[in-house]
Coordinates of C-alpha atoms in Angstrom, one line a residue:
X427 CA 98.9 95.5 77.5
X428 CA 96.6 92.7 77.7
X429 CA 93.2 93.2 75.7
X430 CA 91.1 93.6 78.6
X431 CA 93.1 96.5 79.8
X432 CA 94.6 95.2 83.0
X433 CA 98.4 95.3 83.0
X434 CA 99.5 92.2 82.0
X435 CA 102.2 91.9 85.0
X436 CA 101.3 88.5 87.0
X437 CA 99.4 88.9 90.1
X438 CA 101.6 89.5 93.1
X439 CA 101.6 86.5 95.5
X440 CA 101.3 89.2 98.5
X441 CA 98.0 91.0 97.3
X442 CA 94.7 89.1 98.0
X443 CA 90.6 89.8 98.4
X444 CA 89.1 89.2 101.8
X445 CA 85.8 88.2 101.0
X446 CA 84.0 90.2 104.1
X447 CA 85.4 93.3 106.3
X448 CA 84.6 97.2 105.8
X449 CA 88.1 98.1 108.0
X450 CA 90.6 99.4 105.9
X451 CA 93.1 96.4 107.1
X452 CA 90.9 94.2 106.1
X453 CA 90.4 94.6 102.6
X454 CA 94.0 93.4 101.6
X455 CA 96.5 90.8 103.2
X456 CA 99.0 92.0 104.9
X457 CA 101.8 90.9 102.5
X458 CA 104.5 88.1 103.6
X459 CA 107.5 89.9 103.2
X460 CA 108.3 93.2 103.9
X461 CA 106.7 96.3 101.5
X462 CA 110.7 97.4 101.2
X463 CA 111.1 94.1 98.8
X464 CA 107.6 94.5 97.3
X465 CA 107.9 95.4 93.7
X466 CA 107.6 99.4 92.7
X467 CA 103.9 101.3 93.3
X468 CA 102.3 97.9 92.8
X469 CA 98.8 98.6 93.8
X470 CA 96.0 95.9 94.2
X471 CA 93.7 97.4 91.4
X472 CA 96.1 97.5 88.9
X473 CA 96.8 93.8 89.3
X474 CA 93.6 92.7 89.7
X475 CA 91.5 90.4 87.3
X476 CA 89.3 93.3 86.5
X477 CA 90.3 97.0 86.1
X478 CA 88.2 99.8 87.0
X479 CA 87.1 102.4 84.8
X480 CA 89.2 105.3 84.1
X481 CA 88.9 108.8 85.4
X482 CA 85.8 110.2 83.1
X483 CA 84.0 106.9 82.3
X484 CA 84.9 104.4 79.6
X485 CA 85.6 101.0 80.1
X486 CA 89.0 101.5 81.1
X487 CA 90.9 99.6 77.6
X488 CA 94.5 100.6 77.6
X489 CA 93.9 103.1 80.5
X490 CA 96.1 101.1 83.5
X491 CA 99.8 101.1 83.5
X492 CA 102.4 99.6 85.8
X493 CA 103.0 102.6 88.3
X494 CA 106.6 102.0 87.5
X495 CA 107.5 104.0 84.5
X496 CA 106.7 107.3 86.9
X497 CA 110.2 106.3 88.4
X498 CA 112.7 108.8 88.8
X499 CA 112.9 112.6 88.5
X500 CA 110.5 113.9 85.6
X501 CA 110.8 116.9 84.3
X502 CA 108.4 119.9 83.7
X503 CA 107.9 123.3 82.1
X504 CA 109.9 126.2 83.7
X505 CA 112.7 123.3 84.8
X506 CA 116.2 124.6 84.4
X507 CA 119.0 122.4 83.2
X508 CA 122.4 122.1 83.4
X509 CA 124.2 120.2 79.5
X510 CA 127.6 119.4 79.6
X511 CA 128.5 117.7 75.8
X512 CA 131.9 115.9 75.9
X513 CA 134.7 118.2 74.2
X514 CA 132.5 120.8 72.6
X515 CA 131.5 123.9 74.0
X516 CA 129.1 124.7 71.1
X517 CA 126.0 123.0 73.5
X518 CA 127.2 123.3 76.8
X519 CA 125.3 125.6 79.2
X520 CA 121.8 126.5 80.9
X521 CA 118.4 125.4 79.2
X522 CA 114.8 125.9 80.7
X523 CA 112.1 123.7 79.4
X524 CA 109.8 126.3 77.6
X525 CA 106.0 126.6 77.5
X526 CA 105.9 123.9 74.9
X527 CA 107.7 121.7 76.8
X528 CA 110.7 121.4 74.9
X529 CA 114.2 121.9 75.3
X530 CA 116.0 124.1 72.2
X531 CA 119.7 123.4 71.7
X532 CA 121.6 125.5 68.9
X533 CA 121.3 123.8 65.3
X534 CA 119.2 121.2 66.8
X535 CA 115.3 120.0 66.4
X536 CA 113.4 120.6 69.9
X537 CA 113.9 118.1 72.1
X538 CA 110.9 116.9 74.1
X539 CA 111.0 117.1 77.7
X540 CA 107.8 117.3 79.4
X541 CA 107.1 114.3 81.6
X542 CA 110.8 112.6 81.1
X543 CA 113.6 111.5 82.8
X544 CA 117.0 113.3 82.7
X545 CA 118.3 110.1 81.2
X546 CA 115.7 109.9 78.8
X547 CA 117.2 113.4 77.8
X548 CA 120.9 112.2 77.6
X549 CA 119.7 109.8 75.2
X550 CA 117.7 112.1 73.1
X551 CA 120.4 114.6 73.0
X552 CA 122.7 111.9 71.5
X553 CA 120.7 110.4 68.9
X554 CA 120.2 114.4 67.8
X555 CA 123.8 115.3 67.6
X556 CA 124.4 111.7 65.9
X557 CA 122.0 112.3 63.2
X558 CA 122.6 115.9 62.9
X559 CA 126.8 114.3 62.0
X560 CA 128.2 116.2 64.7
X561 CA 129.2 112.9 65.9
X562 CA 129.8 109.5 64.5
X563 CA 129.9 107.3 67.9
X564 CA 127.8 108.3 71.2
X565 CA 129.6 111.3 72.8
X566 CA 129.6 111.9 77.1
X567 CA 127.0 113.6 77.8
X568 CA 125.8 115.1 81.4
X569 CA 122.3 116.8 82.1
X570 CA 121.3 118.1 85.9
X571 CA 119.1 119.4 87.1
X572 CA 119.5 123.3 88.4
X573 CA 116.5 124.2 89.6
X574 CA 112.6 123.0 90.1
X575 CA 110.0 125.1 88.4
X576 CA 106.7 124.7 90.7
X577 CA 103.9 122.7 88.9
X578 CA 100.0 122.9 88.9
X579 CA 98.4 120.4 89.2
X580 CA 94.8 118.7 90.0
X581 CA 93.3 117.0 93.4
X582 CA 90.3 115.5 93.4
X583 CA 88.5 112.8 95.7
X584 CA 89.2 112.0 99.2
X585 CA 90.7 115.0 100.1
X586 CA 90.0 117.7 102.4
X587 CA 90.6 120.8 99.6
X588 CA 90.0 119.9 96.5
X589 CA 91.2 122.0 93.9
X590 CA 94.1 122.6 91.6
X591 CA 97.1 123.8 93.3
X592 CA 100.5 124.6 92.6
X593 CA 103.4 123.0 94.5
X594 CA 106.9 123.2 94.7
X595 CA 107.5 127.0 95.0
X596 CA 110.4 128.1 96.7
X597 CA 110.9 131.6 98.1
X598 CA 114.5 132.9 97.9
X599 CA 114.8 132.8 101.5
X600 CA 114.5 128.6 101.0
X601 CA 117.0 128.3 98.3
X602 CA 120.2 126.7 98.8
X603 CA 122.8 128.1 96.3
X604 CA 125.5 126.0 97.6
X605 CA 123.8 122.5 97.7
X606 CA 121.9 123.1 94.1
X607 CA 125.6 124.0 93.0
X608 CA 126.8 120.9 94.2
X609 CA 124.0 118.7 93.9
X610 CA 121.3 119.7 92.0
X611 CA 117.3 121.3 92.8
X612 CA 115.7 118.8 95.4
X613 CA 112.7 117.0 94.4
X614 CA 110.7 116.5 97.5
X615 CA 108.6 119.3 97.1
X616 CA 107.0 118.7 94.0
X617 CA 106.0 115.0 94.9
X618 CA 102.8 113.4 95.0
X619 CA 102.7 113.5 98.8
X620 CA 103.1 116.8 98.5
X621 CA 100.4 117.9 96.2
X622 CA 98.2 115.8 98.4
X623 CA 99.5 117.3 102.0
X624 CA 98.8 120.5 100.2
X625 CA 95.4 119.5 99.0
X626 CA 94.8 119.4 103.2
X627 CA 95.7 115.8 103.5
X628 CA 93.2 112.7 102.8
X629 CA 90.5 112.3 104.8
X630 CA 89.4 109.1 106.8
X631 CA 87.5 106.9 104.2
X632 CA 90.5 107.5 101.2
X633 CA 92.1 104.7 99.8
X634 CA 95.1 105.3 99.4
X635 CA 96.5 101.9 98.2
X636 CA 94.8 103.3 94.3
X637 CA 95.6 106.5 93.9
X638 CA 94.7 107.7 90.6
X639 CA 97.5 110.1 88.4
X640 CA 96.3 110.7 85.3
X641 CA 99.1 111.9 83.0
X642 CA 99.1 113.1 79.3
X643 CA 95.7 110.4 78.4
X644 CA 97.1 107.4 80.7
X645 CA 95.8 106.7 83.9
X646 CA 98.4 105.1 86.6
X647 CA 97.0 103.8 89.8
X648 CA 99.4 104.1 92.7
X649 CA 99.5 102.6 96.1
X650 CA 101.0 105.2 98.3
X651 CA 100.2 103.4 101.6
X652 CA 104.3 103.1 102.5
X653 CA 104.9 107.0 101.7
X654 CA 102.6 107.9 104.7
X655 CA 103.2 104.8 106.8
X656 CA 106.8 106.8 107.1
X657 CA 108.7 103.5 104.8
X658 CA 111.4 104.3 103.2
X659 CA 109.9 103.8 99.8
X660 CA 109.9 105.8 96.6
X661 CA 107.0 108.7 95.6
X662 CA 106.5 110.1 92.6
X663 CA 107.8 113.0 90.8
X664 CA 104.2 115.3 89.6
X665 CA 104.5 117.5 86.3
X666 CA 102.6 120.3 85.3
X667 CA 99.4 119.5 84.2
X668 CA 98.8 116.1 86.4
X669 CA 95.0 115.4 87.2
X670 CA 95.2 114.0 91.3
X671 CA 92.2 111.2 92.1
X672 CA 92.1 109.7 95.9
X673 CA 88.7 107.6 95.8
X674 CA 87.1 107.1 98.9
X675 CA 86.7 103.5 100.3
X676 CA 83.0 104.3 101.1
X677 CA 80.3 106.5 99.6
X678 CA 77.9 107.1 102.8
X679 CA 75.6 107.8 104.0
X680 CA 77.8 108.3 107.2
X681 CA 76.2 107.9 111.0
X682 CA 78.0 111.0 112.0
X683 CA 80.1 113.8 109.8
X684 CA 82.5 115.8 112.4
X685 CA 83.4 119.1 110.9
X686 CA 86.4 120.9 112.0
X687 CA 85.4 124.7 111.8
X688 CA 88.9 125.7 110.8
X689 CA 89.3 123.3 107.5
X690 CA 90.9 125.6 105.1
X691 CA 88.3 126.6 102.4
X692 CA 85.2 125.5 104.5
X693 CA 84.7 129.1 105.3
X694 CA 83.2 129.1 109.0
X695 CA 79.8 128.3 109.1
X696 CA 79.6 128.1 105.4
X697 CA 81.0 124.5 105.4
X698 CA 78.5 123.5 107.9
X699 CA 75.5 124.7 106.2
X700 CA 76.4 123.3 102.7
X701 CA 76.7 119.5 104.8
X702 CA 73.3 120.1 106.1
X703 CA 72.3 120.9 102.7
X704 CA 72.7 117.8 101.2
X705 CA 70.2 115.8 99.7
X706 CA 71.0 113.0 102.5
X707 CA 70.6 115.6 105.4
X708 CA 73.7 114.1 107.3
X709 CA 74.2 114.3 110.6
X710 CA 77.0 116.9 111.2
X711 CA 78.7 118.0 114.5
X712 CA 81.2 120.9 114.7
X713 CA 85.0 120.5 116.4
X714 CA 87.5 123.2 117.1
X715 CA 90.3 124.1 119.4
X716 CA 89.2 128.1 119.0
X717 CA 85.8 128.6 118.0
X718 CA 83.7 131.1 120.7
X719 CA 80.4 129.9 122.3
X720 CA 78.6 132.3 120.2
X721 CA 80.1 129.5 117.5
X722 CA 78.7 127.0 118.9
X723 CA 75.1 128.3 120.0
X724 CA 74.8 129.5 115.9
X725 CA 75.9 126.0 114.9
X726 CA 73.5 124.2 116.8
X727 CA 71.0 127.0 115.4
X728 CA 71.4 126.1 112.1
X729 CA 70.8 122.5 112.8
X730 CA 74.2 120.6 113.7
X731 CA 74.1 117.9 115.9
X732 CA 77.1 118.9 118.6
X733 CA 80.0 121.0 119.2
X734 CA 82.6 119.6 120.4
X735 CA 85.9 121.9 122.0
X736 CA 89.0 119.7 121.5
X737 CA 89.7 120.9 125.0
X738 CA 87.3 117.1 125.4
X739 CA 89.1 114.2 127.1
X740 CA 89.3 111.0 124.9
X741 CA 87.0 109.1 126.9
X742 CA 84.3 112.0 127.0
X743 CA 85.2 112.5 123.1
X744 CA 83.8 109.1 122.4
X745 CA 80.6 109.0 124.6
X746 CA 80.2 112.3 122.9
X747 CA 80.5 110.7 119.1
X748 CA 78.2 107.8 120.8
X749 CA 75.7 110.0 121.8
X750 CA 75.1 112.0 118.5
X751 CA 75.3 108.8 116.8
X752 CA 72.4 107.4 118.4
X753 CA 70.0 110.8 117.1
X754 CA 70.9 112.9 120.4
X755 CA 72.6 116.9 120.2
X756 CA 75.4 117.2 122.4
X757 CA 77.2 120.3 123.4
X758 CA 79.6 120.0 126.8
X759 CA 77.7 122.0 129.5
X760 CA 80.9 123.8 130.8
X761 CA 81.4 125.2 127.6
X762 CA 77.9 126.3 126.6
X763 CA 77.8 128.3 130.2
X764 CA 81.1 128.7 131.0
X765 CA 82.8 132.5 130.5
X766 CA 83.6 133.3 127.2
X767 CA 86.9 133.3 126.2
X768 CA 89.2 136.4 124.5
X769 CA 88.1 137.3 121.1
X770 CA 90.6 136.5 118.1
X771 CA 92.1 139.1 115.9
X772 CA 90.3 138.7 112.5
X773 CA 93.5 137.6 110.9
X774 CA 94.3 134.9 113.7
X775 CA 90.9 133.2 112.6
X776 CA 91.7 132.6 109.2
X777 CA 94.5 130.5 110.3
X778 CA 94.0 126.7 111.0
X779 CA 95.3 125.2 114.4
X780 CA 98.6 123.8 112.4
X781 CA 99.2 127.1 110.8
X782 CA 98.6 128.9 114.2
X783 CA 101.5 126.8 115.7
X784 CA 104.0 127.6 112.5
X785 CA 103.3 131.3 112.6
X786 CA 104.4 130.9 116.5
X787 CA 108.0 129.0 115.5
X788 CA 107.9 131.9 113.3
X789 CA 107.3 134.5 115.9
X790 CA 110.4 132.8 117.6
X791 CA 112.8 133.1 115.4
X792 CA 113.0 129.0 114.1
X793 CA 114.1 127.8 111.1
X794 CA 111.9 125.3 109.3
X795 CA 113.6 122.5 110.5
X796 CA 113.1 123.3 113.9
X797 CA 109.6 124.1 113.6
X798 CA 109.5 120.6 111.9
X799 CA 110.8 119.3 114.8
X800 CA 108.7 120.4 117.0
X801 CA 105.5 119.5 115.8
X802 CA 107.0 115.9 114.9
X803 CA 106.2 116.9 110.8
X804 CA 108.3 117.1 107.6
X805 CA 110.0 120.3 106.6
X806 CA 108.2 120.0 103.2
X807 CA 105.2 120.1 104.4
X808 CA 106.3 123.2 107.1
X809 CA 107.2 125.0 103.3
X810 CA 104.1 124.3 102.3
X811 CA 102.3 125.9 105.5
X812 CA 104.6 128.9 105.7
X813 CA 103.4 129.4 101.7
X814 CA 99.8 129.4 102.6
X815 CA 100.7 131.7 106.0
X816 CA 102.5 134.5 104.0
X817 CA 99.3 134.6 101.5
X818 CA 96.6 134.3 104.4
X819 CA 97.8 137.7 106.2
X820 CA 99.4 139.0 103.6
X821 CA 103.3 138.6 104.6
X822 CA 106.2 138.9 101.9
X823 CA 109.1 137.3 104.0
X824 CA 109.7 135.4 107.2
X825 CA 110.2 138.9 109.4
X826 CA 107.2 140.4 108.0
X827 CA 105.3 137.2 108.8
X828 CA 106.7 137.3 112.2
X829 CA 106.0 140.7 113.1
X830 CA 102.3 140.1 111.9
X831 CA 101.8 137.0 113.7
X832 CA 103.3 139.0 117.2
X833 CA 100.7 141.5 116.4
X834 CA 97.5 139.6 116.7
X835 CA 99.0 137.5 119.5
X836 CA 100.3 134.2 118.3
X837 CA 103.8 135.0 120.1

């Protein structure tokens, strides 16, 4: 570590400032060669002359690493493993990393396990059994992984829903016996992307080229562009306890805040009136695919500058965000006096758009691949929405969920 804090790697030859430009493009070269032969997570900040401050203030000494020692699988509490010691059955079998994060072996000091790699393991396990003289050279040793214990961790920033969530839980009806026989528990679930996808996604103005992961007092700072540019590059393994930052590329004030009435956690209306609440009185329009005219007529009460249906064209969506932008109200004329459309069922409403669409793949008897398929996502992230369907109306199991979702007519 260099005295100033900054990782003392050289400064890549494809990263560079632009001295002028507010588009996201702009702030970086694109580099010359492709991001597949770029070096591991190596994000402009973390290279740069200056470091930022960490996470809490400070002057950010000692507080950037290289993004590469997250590599590979890391292990976290409630993680079940599988130790296989060459001709001795004395430590063979099944071990969970407990609350301390530790792994206990018979006649053997706790290993530590939180945060590491299974090979890190191996080579703790070895040095144990040589000092404890139950061997005098290096024995064979194998450690998998069985199975994935969810983790909790932190999202802060540029996200859409802030707030600590857990990730990685697997119903029984998603387990694989066969494959985590065979092969081991699958990792996707518990990456970064995840956590963040979970979190609601990023919103516009995040930067996602210095994503902040503050692990166990060391702040990395990650460029995650290539995961969600759909690259084949490598994302990052979260453990319990993880503290999530995505800082936004611009602090406002913004010309125009559209609101989508169905953002998970906003609450309705709620979300609208804390926006016009703020000390900068922004300018804040509503959007939604389901929201009734009596929606719209209470939103523009309460002081927003438009509703807009997503029903809107492309080209009358824009004169629309033009015309609020310039101090006008908008609010399409069909809509406001048009019929009203059917009522919801209560539970129907506390369902975004996206979760709407997986309770009908539900109602038709799709697996999560195929609901995947069809709305051109990852099955991770379809887990993750099925999760937050069963606790939203209250379902146990795909059928129940189903049967629910038939019932207040999202079949």
């Amino acid at each position: 570590m260099a005295a100033s804090g900054c990782a003392s790697y050289d400064r890549p030859d494809n990263l560079g400032l632009v001295a002028e430009g507010r588009d996201y493009q702009a702030q970086w070269r694109e580099p010359e060669v492709s991001r597949a032969n770029a070096q591991f997570l190596r994000s402009p900040a973390i290279n740069a002359q200056s470091c930022r401050a960490p996470l809490g203030g400070g002057d950010g000494k000692g507080s950037g690493l290289a993004a590469a020692s997250l590599r590979g699988e890391r292990l976290t509490r409630g993680d079940l493993l599988d130790i296989r010691v060459e001709q001795d059955e004395t430590f063979n079998g099944s071990y969970e990393v407990s609350r301390d994060g530790t792994i206990r072996l018979p006649f053997l000091d706790a290993i530590p396990a939180q945060g590491r790699t299974v090979d890190e393991i191996e080579d703790r396990l070895a040095a144990a059994l040589i000092a404890e003289e139950f061997y005098g050279d290096r024995p064979r040793i194998s450690v998998r992984v069985l199975d994935l214990a969810p983790v909790s961790v932190g999202v802060s920033g540029a996200v859409f829903e802030p707030h600590r969530i857990e990730v990685g839980a697997l119903g029984a009806d998603q387990r694989d016996g066969v494959r985590i026989s065979a092969m081991g528990a699958s990792t996707e679930a518990r990456n970064l992307s995840a956590a963040l996808r979970a979190a609601g996604g990023v919103r516009p103005d995040a930067d996602i080229s210095a994503i902040e992961l503050r692990r166990g007092g060391q702040l990395y700072k990650l460029d995650m562009r290539g995961v969600f540019e759909g690259e084949n590059v490598v994302d990052v393994m979260l453990v319990t306890g993880d503290e999530i930052r995505v800082p936004s590329r611009q602090d406002g004030p913004f010309d125009l805040v559209l609101l989508d009435f169905n953002m998970p956690q906003m609450a309705g209306l709620s979300g609208l009136e804390r926006l016009l609440a703020r000390p900068e009185q922004p300018r804040v329009a509503l959007i939604s695919g389901e929201a009734r005219r009596e929606v719209a007529e209470k939103a523009l009460a309460m002081g927003a500058c438009g509703f807009i249906p997503k029903t809107l064209t492309a080209r009358r969506l824009v004169n629309a965000v033009r015309f609020m932008a310039m101090g006008e109200v908008y609010a399409p004329l069909e809509f406001m006096s048009g019929p009203e459309t059917r009522e919801l069922h209560p539970l129907a409403e506390k369902l975004s758009r996206r979760e709407q669409q997986v309770a009908k793949g539900l109602t038709e008897g799709k697996s999560n691949k195929e609901i995947a398929r069809d709305l051109d996502l990852q099955e991770p992230t379809i887990k993750l929405h099925v999760k937050t369907l069963y606790r939203k109306i209250g379902a146990s199991n795909r059928t129940q969920a189903a049967l629910i979702a038939r019932e207040v007519g999202l079949a």
